[in-house]
Structure formats: C-alpha cells, structure tokens
Tab-separated table of C-alpha atoms and ligand atoms in Angstrom:
chain	number	residue	atom	x	y	z
T	1	MET	CA	-24.440	2.920	4.654
T	2	SER	CA	-23.385	3.215	8.311
T	3	GLU	CA	-19.989	2.203	9.516
T	4	ARG	CA	-21.303	-0.981	10.913
T	5	GLU	CA	-22.839	-1.821	7.641
T	6	ARG	CA	-19.731	-1.128	5.547
T	7	ALA	CA	-17.756	-3.211	7.669
T	8	ASP	CA	-19.836	-6.199	7.476
T	9	LEU	CA	-20.151	-5.889	3.912
T	10	THR	CA	-16.380	-6.003	3.653
T	11	MET	CA	-16.294	-9.177	5.923
T	12	ALA	CA	-19.073	-11.027	3.794
T	13	MET	CA	-16.908	-10.221	0.673
T	14	VAL	CA	-13.620	-11.534	2.398
T	15	HIS	CA	-15.919	-15.014	3.541
T	16	SER	CA	-17.038	-15.484	-0.043
T	17	GLY	CA	-13.712	-17.018	-1.064
T	18	GLU	CA	-10.345	-18.098	-0.028
T	19	THR	CA	-8.215	-15.926	2.189
T	20	VAL	CA	-4.508	-15.813	2.572
T	21	ASP	CA	-2.856	-17.069	5.675
T	22	LEU	CA	0.381	-15.059	6.618
T	23	SER	CA	0.533	-16.022	10.044
T	24	ALA	CA	3.623	-18.002	9.431
T	25	ILE	CA	5.306	-14.674	8.506
T	26	GLU	CA	6.838	-13.074	11.952
T	27	GLY	CA	5.843	-9.504	12.657
T	28	VAL	CA	2.826	-6.803	11.442
T	29	LYS	CA	2.268	-7.553	7.685
T	30	VAL	CA	1.441	-4.056	6.331
T	31	ASP	CA	0.135	-3.812	2.986
T	32	LYS	CA	0.244	-0.792	0.645
T	33	HIS	CA	-2.487	0.027	-1.788
T	34	SER	CA	-2.958	2.554	-4.543
T	35	THR	CA	-6.099	3.512	-6.234
T	36	GLY	CA	-4.161	3.622	-9.424
T	37	GLY	CA	-2.318	6.203	-11.466
T	38	VAL	CA	0.029	6.948	-14.102
T	39	GLY	CA	3.588	6.116	-13.753
T	40	ASP	CA	3.295	4.951	-10.207
T	41	THR	CA	6.705	3.369	-9.339
T	42	THR	CA	6.056	3.545	-5.472
T	43	THR	CA	5.693	-0.131	-4.807
T	44	LEU	CA	9.207	-1.008	-6.410
T	45	VAL	CA	10.715	1.766	-4.014
T	46	LEU	CA	8.898	1.121	-0.678
T	47	ALA	CA	9.057	-2.534	-0.902
T	48	PRO	CA	12.866	-2.508	-0.488
T	49	LEU	CA	13.048	0.442	1.392
T	50	VAL	CA	10.721	-0.448	4.234
T	51	ALA	CA	12.084	-4.164	4.158
T	52	SER	CA	15.383	-2.763	4.927
T	53	LEU	CA	13.994	-1.377	8.190
T	54	GLY	CA	12.649	-4.791	9.230
T	55	VAL	CA	8.826	-4.453	8.074
T	56	PRO	CA	8.009	-7.823	6.450
T	57	VAL	CA	7.036	-7.331	2.788
T	58	ALA	CA	4.894	-10.098	1.772
T	59	LYS	CA	3.631	-8.854	-1.387
T	60	MET	CA	0.928	-10.608	-3.557
T	61	SER	CA	0.951	-8.933	-6.800
T	62	GLY	CA	-1.040	-9.003	-10.367
T	63	ARG	CA	-0.287	-8.157	-13.742
T	64	GLY	CA	-3.429	-6.145	-14.520
T	65	LEU	CA	-4.868	-3.953	-17.322
T	66	GLY	CA	-3.605	-0.513	-17.722
T	67	HIS	CA	-1.319	1.970	-19.151
T	68	THR	CA	1.718	-0.173	-18.197
T	69	GLY	CA	1.950	-3.646	-16.576
T	70	GLY	CA	1.440	-4.217	-13.153
T	71	THR	CA	4.287	-4.825	-10.492
T	72	ILE	CA	5.051	-7.996	-11.491
T	73	ASP	CA	5.137	-7.160	-15.158
T	74	LYS	CA	7.740	-4.223	-14.325
T	75	LEU	CA	9.728	-6.554	-12.089
T	76	GLU	CA	10.191	-9.185	-15.129
T	77	SER	CA	11.924	-6.658	-17.044
T	78	ILE	CA	14.925	-7.700	-14.919
T	79	SER	CA	16.427	-10.872	-16.496
T	80	GLY	CA	15.807	-13.948	-14.909
T	81	PHE	CA	13.323	-12.629	-12.280
T	82	HIS	CA	10.308	-14.642	-11.449
T	83	THR	CA	7.483	-14.616	-9.014
T	84	ASP	CA	6.213	-18.421	-9.345
T	85	ILE	CA	8.011	-19.277	-5.995
T	86	GLY	CA	5.656	-21.373	-4.098
T	87	LYS	CA	3.892	-20.628	-0.837
T	88	GLU	CA	6.584	-22.266	1.444
T	89	GLU	CA	9.567	-20.459	-0.369
T	90	PHE	CA	7.703	-17.238	-0.187
T	91	VAL	CA	7.155	-17.380	3.790
T	92	ARG	CA	10.699	-18.442	4.149
T	93	LEU	CA	12.271	-15.553	2.091
T	94	VAL	CA	10.061	-13.185	4.012
T	95	ASN	CA	11.019	-14.577	7.280
T	96	ARG	CA	14.837	-14.480	6.466
T	97	HIS	CA	14.978	-11.207	4.225
T	98	ARG	CA	11.900	-9.380	5.163
T	99	ILE	CA	10.918	-9.206	1.445
T	100	ALA	CA	9.351	-11.446	-1.373
T	101	VAL	CA	6.643	-10.957	-4.323
T	102	ILE	CA	4.608	-13.827	-5.315
T	103	GLY	CA	1.885	-13.784	-8.050
T	104	GLN	CA	-1.748	-13.911	-7.239
T	105	THR	CA	-3.026	-17.334	-6.332
T	106	GLY	CA	-6.534	-18.495	-5.207
T	107	ASN	CA	-9.971	-17.231	-5.436
T	108	LEU	CA	-9.810	-14.204	-3.260
T	109	THR	CA	-13.281	-12.228	-2.867
T	110	PRO	CA	-15.327	-13.786	-5.771
T	111	ALA	CA	-18.583	-11.687	-4.453
T	112	ASP	CA	-16.633	-8.578	-4.950
T	113	LYS	CA	-16.522	-9.387	-8.800
T	114	MET	CA	-19.959	-10.373	-8.874
T	115	LEU	CA	-21.088	-7.091	-6.843
T	116	TYR	CA	-18.875	-4.951	-9.284
T	117	ALA	CA	-20.660	-6.633	-12.365
T	118	LEU	CA	-23.922	-5.568	-10.600
T	119	ARG	CA	-22.982	-2.092	-9.749
T	120	ASP	CA	-22.094	-1.716	-13.486
T	121	VAL	CA	-25.584	-2.173	-14.470
T	122	THR	CA	-27.208	-0.070	-11.662
T	123	ALA	CA	-25.154	2.974	-11.759
T	124	THR	CA	-23.489	2.337	-8.241
T	125	VAL	CA	-19.859	2.106	-9.402
T	126	GLU	CA	-19.087	5.461	-7.929
T	127	SER	CA	-20.669	4.775	-4.700
T	128	ILE	CA	-18.088	5.504	-1.933
T	129	PRO	CA	-19.110	2.947	0.610
T	130	LEU	CA	-19.016	0.221	-2.093
T	131	ILE	CA	-15.689	1.550	-3.642
T	132	ALA	CA	-14.199	1.311	0.051
T	133	SER	CA	-15.607	-2.106	0.887
T	134	SER	CA	-14.361	-3.564	-2.363
T	135	ILE	CA	-10.935	-2.466	-1.954
T	136	MET	CA	-10.751	-3.389	1.677
T	137	SER	CA	-12.011	-6.879	1.255
T	138	LYS	CA	-9.238	-7.538	-1.258
T	139	LYS	CA	-6.453	-6.568	1.277
T	140	ILE	CA	-8.053	-8.213	4.162
T	141	ALA	CA	-8.413	-11.448	2.101
T	142	ALA	CA	-4.840	-11.140	0.900
T	143	GLY	CA	-3.750	-11.463	4.557
T	144	ALA	CA	-2.793	-7.712	5.739
T	145	ASP	CA	-2.802	-6.985	9.392
T	146	ALA	CA	-2.213	-3.208	8.531
T	147	ILE	CA	-2.847	-1.176	5.562
T	148	VAL	CA	-1.591	1.947	4.154
T	149	LEU	CA	-3.609	3.522	1.248
T	150	ASP	CA	-2.505	6.023	-1.321
T	151	VAL	CA	-5.737	7.461	-2.865
T	152	LYS	CA	-5.165	9.486	-5.942
T	153	THR	CA	-6.824	12.547	-7.104
T	154	GLY	CA	-6.585	14.457	-10.399
T	155	ALA	CA	-7.137	13.672	-14.201
T	156	GLY	CA	-5.458	10.297	-13.779
T	157	ALA	CA	-7.319	9.078	-11.187
T	158	PHE	CA	-10.645	7.589	-10.334
T	159	MET	CA	-11.465	10.325	-7.946
T	160	LYS	CA	-11.400	13.657	-9.801
T	161	THR	CA	-11.490	16.031	-6.911
T	162	ALA	CA	-9.475	16.148	-3.671
T	163	ALA	CA	-13.060	16.004	-1.880
T	164	GLU	CA	-14.007	12.913	-3.238
T	165	ALA	CA	-10.643	11.254	-2.654
T	166	GLU	CA	-10.674	12.491	0.989
T	167	ALA	CA	-14.375	10.806	1.453
T	168	LEU	CA	-12.957	7.543	-0.137
T	169	ALA	CA	-9.944	7.639	2.245
T	170	ARG	CA	-11.981	8.193	5.210
T	171	ALA	CA	-14.384	5.517	4.214
T	172	MET	CA	-11.528	2.855	3.840
T	173	VAL	CA	-9.694	4.006	7.227
T	174	GLY	CA	-13.103	3.844	8.762
T	175	ILE	CA	-13.731	0.122	7.666
T	176	GLY	CA	-10.058	-1.209	8.595
T	177	ASN	CA	-9.983	0.390	11.917
T	178	LYS	CA	-13.573	-1.003	12.815
T	179	LEU	CA	-12.064	-4.314	11.677
T	180	GLY	CA	-9.109	-4.357	13.647
T	181	ARG	CA	-6.695	-3.481	10.577
T	182	LYS	CA	-5.078	-0.131	11.390
T	183	THR	CA	-5.220	1.629	8.417
T	184	MET	CA	-3.965	5.104	7.419
T	185	ALA	CA	-4.052	7.103	3.939
T	186	VAL	CA	-2.142	9.595	1.977
T	187	ILE	CA	-4.177	11.563	-0.645
T	188	SER	CA	-1.948	12.415	-3.408
T	189	ASP	CA	-1.845	14.493	-6.951
T	190	MET	CA	-2.376	12.428	-9.962
T	191	SER	CA	-3.081	15.403	-12.133
T	192	GLN	CA	0.117	14.749	-14.108
T	193	PRO	CA	2.090	11.633	-13.885
T	194	LEU	CA	4.275	10.508	-10.894
T	195	GLY	CA	8.050	10.947	-11.474
T	196	PHE	CA	9.308	10.901	-15.078
T	197	ALA	CA	9.032	7.497	-16.330
T	198	ILE	CA	6.019	5.772	-17.475
T	199	GLY	CA	6.512	2.187	-18.808
T	200	ASN	CA	7.906	-1.275	-17.522
T	201	ALA	CA	11.689	-1.245	-17.606
T	202	LEU	CA	11.561	2.527	-17.493
T	203	GLU	CA	9.911	2.424	-14.230
T	204	VAL	CA	12.314	-0.086	-12.705
T	205	ARG	CA	15.299	2.215	-13.690
T	206	GLU	CA	13.499	5.015	-12.086
T	207	ALA	CA	13.146	3.017	-8.958
T	208	ILE	CA	16.537	2.153	-9.035
T	209	GLU	CA	17.748	5.699	-9.325
T	210	THR	CA	15.444	6.462	-6.425
T	211	LEU	CA	17.196	3.932	-4.221
T	212	GLN	CA	20.355	5.226	-5.210
T	213	GLY	CA	19.159	8.424	-3.835
T	214	ARG	CA	18.665	10.383	-6.891
T	215	GLY	CA	15.071	9.883	-7.474
T	216	PRO	CA	12.549	12.483	-8.957
T	217	LYS	CA	11.267	15.008	-6.040
T	218	ASP	CA	7.792	13.918	-6.152
T	219	LEU	CA	8.167	10.258	-6.247
T	220	VAL	CA	10.637	10.603	-3.174
T	221	GLU	CA	8.081	12.781	-1.440
T	222	LEU	CA	5.455	10.054	-1.838
T	223	CYS	CA	7.735	7.242	-0.989
T	224	LEU	CA	8.495	8.883	2.284
T	225	ALA	CA	5.006	9.610	2.942
T	226	LEU	CA	3.700	6.244	2.677
T	227	GLY	CA	6.754	4.597	3.887
T	228	SER	CA	6.544	6.344	7.286
T	229	GLN	CA	2.825	5.055	7.609
T	230	MET	CA	4.039	1.655	6.898
T	231	VAL	CA	7.069	1.848	9.201
T	232	TYR	CA	4.948	3.181	11.922
T	233	LEU	CA	2.081	0.734	11.620
T	234	ALA	CA	4.553	-2.034	11.789
T	235	GLY	CA	5.749	-0.969	15.163
T	236	LYS	CA	9.321	-0.075	13.823
T	237	ALA	CA	8.899	3.504	14.754
T	238	ALA	CA	7.310	5.573	17.624
T	239	SER	CA	5.990	8.226	15.659
T	240	LEU	CA	5.574	8.995	11.663
T	241	GLU	CA	8.420	11.594	12.196
T	242	GLU	CA	10.873	9.234	13.528
T	243	ALA	CA	9.820	6.733	10.840
T	244	GLU	CA	10.657	9.274	8.163
T	245	ALA	CA	13.936	9.828	9.562
T	246	LYS	CA	14.952	6.203	9.562
T	247	LEU	CA	13.801	5.803	5.872
T	248	LYS	CA	15.822	8.860	4.908
T	249	GLU	CA	18.851	7.362	6.715
T	250	ALA	CA	18.119	3.792	4.903
T	251	LEU	CA	18.190	5.606	1.590
T	252	ALA	CA	21.469	7.776	2.381
T	253	ALA	CA	23.139	4.760	3.764
T	254	GLY	CA	22.644	2.517	0.503
T	255	LYS	CA	20.549	-0.023	2.791
T	256	ALA	CA	17.464	0.329	0.478
T	257	LEU	CA	19.660	-0.197	-2.578
T	258	GLU	CA	21.258	-3.365	-0.775
T	259	LYS	CA	17.764	-4.698	0.123
T	260	PHE	CA	16.491	-4.506	-3.623
T	261	LYS	CA	19.802	-6.348	-4.767
T	262	THR	CA	18.934	-9.266	-2.445
T	263	PHE	CA	15.297	-9.267	-3.109
T	264	VAL	CA	16.129	-9.607	-6.908
T	265	ALA	CA	18.805	-12.255	-6.465
T	266	ASN	CA	16.353	-14.211	-4.210
T	267	GLN	CA	13.993	-14.399	-7.121
T	268	GLY	CA	16.296	-15.306	-9.947
T	269	GLY	CA	17.199	-12.011	-11.138
T	270	ASP	CA	20.242	-10.093	-12.217
T	271	PRO	CA	21.244	-8.101	-9.185
T	272	ALA	CA	23.842	-6.269	-11.330
T	273	VAL	CA	21.050	-3.967	-12.704
T	274	ALA	CA	20.994	-2.297	-9.385
T	275	ASP	CA	24.472	-0.645	-10.041
T	276	ASP	CA	24.025	-0.732	-14.112
T	277	PRO	CA	20.510	0.144	-14.918
T	278	ASP	CA	21.710	0.029	-18.711
T	279	ARG	CA	21.262	-3.981	-18.643
T	280	LEU	CA	17.545	-3.461	-18.506
T	281	PRO	CA	15.813	-3.863	-21.993
T	282	GLN	CA	16.127	-0.801	-24.166
T	283	ALA	CA	13.886	0.451	-26.915
T	284	ALA	CA	15.371	0.617	-30.515
T	285	TYR	CA	14.221	4.316	-30.811
T	286	ARG	CA	14.548	7.289	-28.923
T	287	ILE	CA	12.233	10.242	-30.229
T	288	GLU	CA	11.969	13.687	-28.822
T	289	VAL	CA	8.654	15.725	-28.392
T	290	PRO	CA	10.142	19.503	-28.902
T	291	ALA	CA	7.962	22.222	-27.423
T	292	ARG	CA	6.375	24.552	-30.062
T	293	GLU	CA	6.672	27.660	-28.174
T	294	ASP	CA	8.201	29.225	-24.902
T	295	GLY	CA	6.409	29.261	-21.663
T	296	VAL	CA	5.867	27.322	-18.336
T	297	VAL	CA	4.490	23.807	-18.712
T	298	ALA	CA	0.715	24.378	-17.250
T	299	ALA	CA	-0.958	20.843	-17.495
T	300	MET	CA	0.274	17.378	-18.437
T	301	ALA	CA	-2.778	15.388	-18.296
T	302	ALA	CA	-2.176	12.064	-16.683
T	303	ASP	CA	-4.794	10.119	-18.384
T	304	ASP	CA	-3.929	11.162	-21.784
T	305	ILE	CA	-0.384	10.560	-21.152
T	306	GLY	CA	-1.129	7.144	-19.748
T	307	HIS	CA	-2.984	6.469	-23.150
T	308	ALA	CA	0.123	7.706	-25.109
T	309	ALA	CA	2.366	5.109	-23.044
T	310	MET	CA	-0.407	2.689	-23.986
T	311	LEU	CA	-0.035	3.268	-27.899
T	312	LEU	CA	3.351	2.251	-27.658
T	313	GLY	CA	2.668	-0.999	-26.013
T	314	ALA	CA	3.561	-0.560	-22.510
T	315	GLY	CA	0.416	-1.701	-21.339
T	316	ARG	CA	-2.460	-4.195	-21.812
T	317	ALA	CA	-5.735	-3.297	-23.370
T	318	THR	CA	-7.123	-6.776	-22.851
T	319	LYS	CA	-5.936	-9.708	-20.824
T	320	GLU	CA	-4.410	-11.449	-23.752
T	321	SER	CA	-2.541	-8.272	-24.959
T	322	GLN	CA	1.352	-8.759	-24.986
T	323	ILE	CA	3.265	-5.837	-23.434
T	324	ASP	CA	6.525	-4.640	-24.694
T	325	LEU	CA	8.638	-3.974	-21.442
T	326	ALA	CA	11.240	-1.760	-23.073
T	327	VAL	CA	8.845	0.938	-24.440
T	328	GLY	CA	7.441	3.992	-22.980
T	329	LEU	CA	7.945	7.718	-22.135
T	330	VAL	CA	10.122	9.825	-20.042
T	331	LEU	CA	9.248	13.334	-19.049
T	332	ASN	CA	11.774	15.795	-19.377
T	333	LYS	CA	9.524	18.530	-17.903
T	334	LYS	CA	6.975	18.896	-15.044
T	335	VAL	CA	4.048	21.354	-14.513
T	336	GLY	CA	5.394	24.330	-13.241
T	337	ASP	CA	8.614	24.094	-15.439
T	338	PRO	CA	10.052	26.825	-17.715
T	339	VAL	CA	10.439	25.706	-21.286
T	340	ARG	CA	11.879	27.079	-24.322
T	341	ALA	CA	10.657	26.460	-28.027
T	342	GLY	CA	12.490	23.245	-29.384
T	343	GLU	CA	13.481	21.884	-25.920
T	344	SER	CA	12.162	18.445	-25.432
T	345	LEU	CA	9.001	17.839	-23.258
T	346	VAL	CA	9.119	14.064	-23.474
T	347	THR	CA	11.402	11.494	-24.613
T	348	ILE	CA	9.421	8.619	-26.410
T	349	HIS	CA	11.065	5.125	-26.206
T	350	ALA	CA	9.601	3.080	-28.999
T	351	ASN	CA	10.325	-0.028	-30.976
T	352	ARG	CA	9.062	1.287	-34.194
T	353	GLU	CA	10.044	4.586	-35.928
T	354	ALA	CA	6.543	5.770	-36.841
T	355	VAL	CA	4.996	7.424	-33.651
T	356	ASP	CA	3.040	10.184	-34.975
T	357	GLU	CA	-0.175	9.150	-33.168
T	358	VAL	CA	1.771	8.898	-29.807
T	359	LYS	CA	3.205	12.483	-30.565
T	360	ASP	CA	-0.216	13.901	-31.430
T	361	LYS	CA	-1.630	12.549	-28.290
T	362	LEU	CA	1.214	14.054	-26.146
T	363	TYR	CA	0.676	17.393	-27.824
T	364	ALA	CA	-2.905	17.294	-27.064
T	365	SER	CA	-2.272	16.366	-23.394
T	366	ILE	CA	0.614	19.165	-22.710
T	367	ARG	CA	-0.488	22.906	-22.119
T	368	ILE	CA	2.183	25.487	-22.159
T	369	ALA	CA	1.023	28.956	-20.568
T	370	GLY	CA	2.574	32.372	-19.649
T	371	GLN	CA	2.647	31.196	-16.175
T	372	ALA	CA	1.826	28.138	-13.960
T	373	GLU	CA	2.811	26.448	-10.632
T	374	ALA	CA	3.408	23.099	-9.717
T	375	PRO	CA	0.413	21.474	-7.962
T	376	ALA	CA	0.963	20.215	-4.347
T	377	LEU	CA	1.795	16.756	-4.322
T	378	ILE	CA	0.215	15.619	-0.980
T	379	ARG	CA	-3.094	16.828	-0.514
T	380	GLY	CA	-4.085	15.325	2.740
T	381	ILE	CA	-3.317	12.543	5.309
T	382	VAL	CA	-5.715	10.555	7.173
T	383	THR	CA	-4.594	8.871	10.201
J	401	URA	N1	-11.297	-0.540	-7.184
J	401	URA	C1	-11.734	-1.383	-6.494
J	401	URA	O1	-11.111	-2.446	-6.182
J	401	URA	N2	-13.177	-1.624	-6.301
J	401	URA	C2	-14.013	-0.612	-6.878
J	401	URA	O2	-14.975	-0.703	-6.473
J	401	URA	C3	-13.374	0.529	-7.237
J	401	URA	C4	-11.884	0.813	-7.689
J	402	CA	CA1	7.183	7.116	-12.714
C-alpha cells in the first residue's frame, strides 16, 4: 500500500463511526499509545509527569484483556478512584488541571473491528500497513492532535524483531504526518517485562515510586524518552533535549508527584497513597521463587511471565473475568544481574497458598547462564 492509500484507509475507518471532539480543551492534545507489553507502567507515570509541564492529558482508556488490567483497572486499585465523570467534567478537569481519565465511550472505528475479523480469516493480521492504519484510526477518532507511539519488540511484543518494529513505527509515523497529526515513535525492548512490577496495585505502587524519583532504571528511561516527545510535540519545549531536561526537573522537584495527587483526588481517589503506597490493596501471601543455581540472569521471557501473572488472577482471560487488583509479581532480578543459588528471583503476591503452577511457569521462563548482558532498552527513535 502506498502512503496515500494507508492514509485514506485510516480516515475511512475514522469516519465509519463516532469521533471524539476535544476542541473545548486548550492546547495540543498529545496521545501516547503502546503496542502492548508486560508490566508496562508508563501511562501511570507519564500522564501526571507531562501534565505537570502544562501538556493537556485528556486520556480515554479501557480495561482490556491481558496479563493485567488496563489503565482504568490499575487506577481503580486506589480507593474511591472512578472514571465515570461525564464529558463536561472531563473537559473542565483537563482545562483546569491538565489531566483527567475517562472510560471509553461511543462507537469508535466500527470498520476497524470488521476489518480485523476479516484479516483473521485471510492471513493478513500481520500486514504492517493494516496494523498501522488500525492503530492510527483509533487514536485519530479519539481526538488526538499529535501522537507518540511506543512500539515494543521482543518475546512479549506483537513485533518479535527490532526490524519489524521499526517498519511498523515508520508506517505509523508516515500516516500521522500525512494526516496532519505530528507523530513520533520510540522502539523499545520487551524481551523481559518493563520495570519490576506486574499487576494492578503493584504497578500503581511502582508508578508512585517512579514519581517520587526512585523508579526502576528502565521504566524511568522509557518515560523520559516518550515524555520528551510528548512535551516537544505539545509545543512546551523547543527540542527533545530541552523537553527531557524539563521532565527531569519536574520529577526532582516533586511537581509530577503533586500532579498525581491532584489527579487522584479530582476523580474521587485517596491522594494519601502517593505518600504511603501501603494503603493500596495487598495480597495475603508473598512467596519467593529462589534461584536454583549461581550465575547471571540471561533471559526472563516477558510473554511467559505475563502469563504467570494472569494465572494469579491479575488479568482477564475473557471480557467477563474478574480481576484481583492486589495480586501479581515483583521481579527481584533483571537480565544481566548476577544471582546466587537461593536468592529470590521473583516475589509472587498471591491470594492463595497453592502457586506451584505459577512457580513452574516462572522457572520455565527464566534462564540462568555463565554470563549475559542487559539488553538495550531503547532500540530506535523515529521522528
Ligand atoms: N493493534 C491494533 O489496534 N490493530 C492491529 O491490527 C494490531 C494491533
Ligand atoms: Ca512494571
């Protein structure tokens, strides 16, 4: 498909259903999209972080199927937090505080759902132009003026190789720019989970720790890369470098954490979690998974670790499944870390004692070798 055809298909899908009009919100509305990974806590960090620099974050979010719940499920682990705020209140909050999250409403891009079903039976699910137009149509229908994409690559991602991920990123950036929505992308590693926490309340805690300035190195690095593109595209910095310096300052000065508290309180939640994450729901049992040998962690397969979190009840297998917000996994080691036999590789947070199946899955997904190096997190930038 030519660039023209990709752009036309995207707009045909946008116009097949309702669209969201965010014109009542002042400023450039930049939306961030991730192609999906395991333990991806970036939205919870980025939303208050960029809002603290004046970037309007008008986030429409879903629950979704997966290893953990979606952004809304995660936020609902904060006591009282809700997203059924209504369109008017949503617009008022974003204009006044630069941040709000609302549940998905309206029938957006129905043609995308039909085309997806058709792709499923015609072996075209993996066609890059069709994936690119599918994703971009949903972002444009949801009202984005500019778009930042996190295209994941590796075992836990849809695109298994960095070359495929780059091709998808270039296709989406091409469509966005042709349609007058400035678009940039980061290609990031998803061979192992991002950060340490995988689970709903556990990821909220990880996001709070990151906003407090003590986040996992990889999560911080990715938030700075994606956040710089968001701040730059929103016109709040003259270059990506200047944007990154502003983000670091907002983190160090506690502005991002303050914005998180305001955001949580605005939507009925308990803002005290930001200073005391022990107020989040906690699982009844913590079970360690000790290394069986000395060595260096050589692999932590993101897809299998995500599946282990799902077995605990952290995610939904079907739309009707109930999720347990307290359960999940906390990695104590990442790829490249040395480990001694008996040291804990992972802490299981469970609401039942019998977790042998989860342990087996974890042992099968973690490889210990004589030597190994940490993989590079950022595999490419497309601007
Ligand atoms: N995600 C989408 O939204 N569409 C695709 O086609 C593939 C992944
Ligand atoms: Ca995480």
